[in-house]
Amino acid sequence: MRSRTGLWRDVETLLRDSIARHGTAGCGLAITVDGEQREFAAGVADVRTAEPFRQDALCLVGSTAKVYTATMIMKLADECGLDLDEPIRRHLPGLRLADEDAASALTTRHLLAHTSGLGIGPYADHGQADDAVERYVDALATRPSVHGPGERWGYSNAGFVIAGRLVEVLSGRCWDEALRELLLAPAGLDDTLTMPEQILLRPIARPHLRETDGTLRPAPGWGLVGRSMGPTGSTLAATAGDLARFARLHLDDGRSGNGTRILSADAVQAMRQRQAEVPAGWPYGDGWCLGWYAATWDGHQVVAHAGHNLGTGSHLCLLPGLGTAMAMVFNSTPGDAALNHEVFGHLARELFGITKPDPWLALPTGPIPDLSPYTGRYDNDLVRIVVDLDGDELVVRREAQDGASVEPARRRLRFLTRTAFGAGDGALHGARAPGGYATPEAFFSGFGATGRPEFLHDSVFVLRRHHDQAEGAGR
């Protein structure tokens, strides 16, 4: 372990070298240790102008915003007596889903732990009015579920939009206004915004997409969709410093850096409790909590989240037992996962002498088992995946349910374990693995008596095997 003074001096050099190594445009970094916060930035905010990436530059944080939505839910549970295990229809009586039994059984805990059984959810823009979230939820009435509530884990944007709608109903405010009044303003998070008319007055880091030849080009817009998916991460923009300040309330038993109590200590602890297991070999962690995912680094509890939104995003990682949070925002994809793994891993090692687990698995050196049971078609509400066999590799073809292409449309995956498969060049948001290893990106579960899996996780999104009418589900 090194002295913090020496470490802080070297962080900017580390960032510059890591950005160059992983082909990232720029990033902001903030570290909070025992109440002391340091902030850094490196790279460029815009490849066209070479404008430097500033510490006060805003980035869309992507799905890390889900933890903000979960925090508001827990605050409302503190203040309004919301029971996470009661049917959500008690508060949203108009909720309709294609599966009526699922709609009746759905609870807030299912939503926050991604065990709702809902699919991905459409990337649908319902306008910029205050009713955008409500309209999105209304449009879920015809969306099929993948499995029943509570049966297993499967990441769902649709579930978190419903959670955002619950925030609106319980607070009497639209999601953006509730976020400002319940969380951002009292916590002093002045560098966290959601509305474009506010964001355009601040320094921003322009999003970029990296081509296959490594060239970075500006993304075609600011985010994928508008306010309708705000609770999942479509609109929230922040600096790395504000991400770390948000994390501080989760380190300090619910009190923000300005001393304001946002959550009860019990609510903070409840958010860290594991609710579901993720597929074995999943590269980020080994469980899911309420909002956070869970991991273990050298025996130390970690809760974290990451997010992406059209060429930009964030990583937020807390080590509660060490009073530490690390926050990163970046403005190009892919490449951020490798950058995050190197930088956060370096900080954990230098600050505390602990090792961040590698996200990849070793390629087997022995015989590959029969892979034919994995083949077939798997579906959720948004994507269809057809898995074919070519020698000792799976060939995965992805397309939207409406027949449109979904990138990457075709991938070759290698066997890693009975449940995990990966490609040597890493997944879309995965870290590139060294020789002899692969980053897992497809996970199979629910194996029947014949050895055929019923479920496929495409990274985090769950799909279910499609069965012909004459075929039994357990075969």
Short mmCIF file of N, CA and C in Angstrom, two decimals, residues 30 48 91 141 211 222-223 266 292-293 301 304 375 435:
data_model
loop_
_atom_site.label_atom_id
_atom_site.label_comp_id
_atom_site.label_asym_id
_atom_site.label_seq_id
_atom_site.Cartn_x
_atom_site.Cartn_y
_atom_site.Cartn_z
N ALA A 30 -13.45 10.29 -9.63
CA ALA A 30 -13.52 10.83 -8.27
C ALA A 30 -13.39 9.69 -7.28
N ARG A 48 -13.22 16.17 -32.07
CA ARG A 48 -13.10 17.09 -33.21
C ARG A 48 -12.29 18.32 -32.84
N HIS A 91 -50.61 0.56 -5.07
CA HIS A 91 -50.29 1.96 -5.36
C HIS A 91 -50.46 2.30 -6.84
N ALA A 141 -48.78 -2.72 -21.37
CA ALA A 141 -49.95 -3.60 -21.22
C ALA A 141 -49.89 -4.82 -22.13
N GLU A 211 -15.24 2.97 -33.76
CA GLU A 211 -15.40 2.07 -34.90
C GLU A 211 -14.51 0.84 -34.71
N TRP A 222 -27.66 13.00 -28.11
CA TRP A 222 -27.44 13.02 -26.67
C TRP A 222 -28.41 12.03 -26.04
N GLY A 223 -27.98 10.78 -25.91
CA GLY A 223 -28.82 9.76 -25.31
C GLY A 223 -29.72 9.07 -26.33
N ASP A 266 -31.12 2.09 8.38
CA ASP A 266 -31.71 0.79 8.06
C ASP A 266 -31.95 0.65 6.57
N TRP A 292 -28.35 -1.92 -6.28
CA TRP A 292 -26.94 -2.23 -6.50
C TRP A 292 -26.74 -3.67 -6.98
N TYR A 293 -25.61 -3.92 -7.66
CA TYR A 293 -25.16 -5.30 -7.76
C TYR A 293 -24.09 -5.52 -6.70
N GLN A 301 -16.82 -6.58 1.04
CA GLN A 301 -18.09 -6.35 0.38
C GLN A 301 -18.00 -5.17 -0.57
N ALA A 304 -22.14 -1.89 -6.32
CA ALA A 304 -21.73 -1.07 -7.46
C ALA A 304 -22.83 -1.03 -8.50
N THR A 375 -28.34 -25.34 -28.37
CA THR A 375 -28.87 -24.75 -29.60
C THR A 375 -30.38 -24.57 -29.50
N GLY A 435 -4.66 -13.38 -23.70
CA GLY A 435 -4.60 -14.66 -24.38
C GLY A 435 -4.87 -15.81 -23.43
#
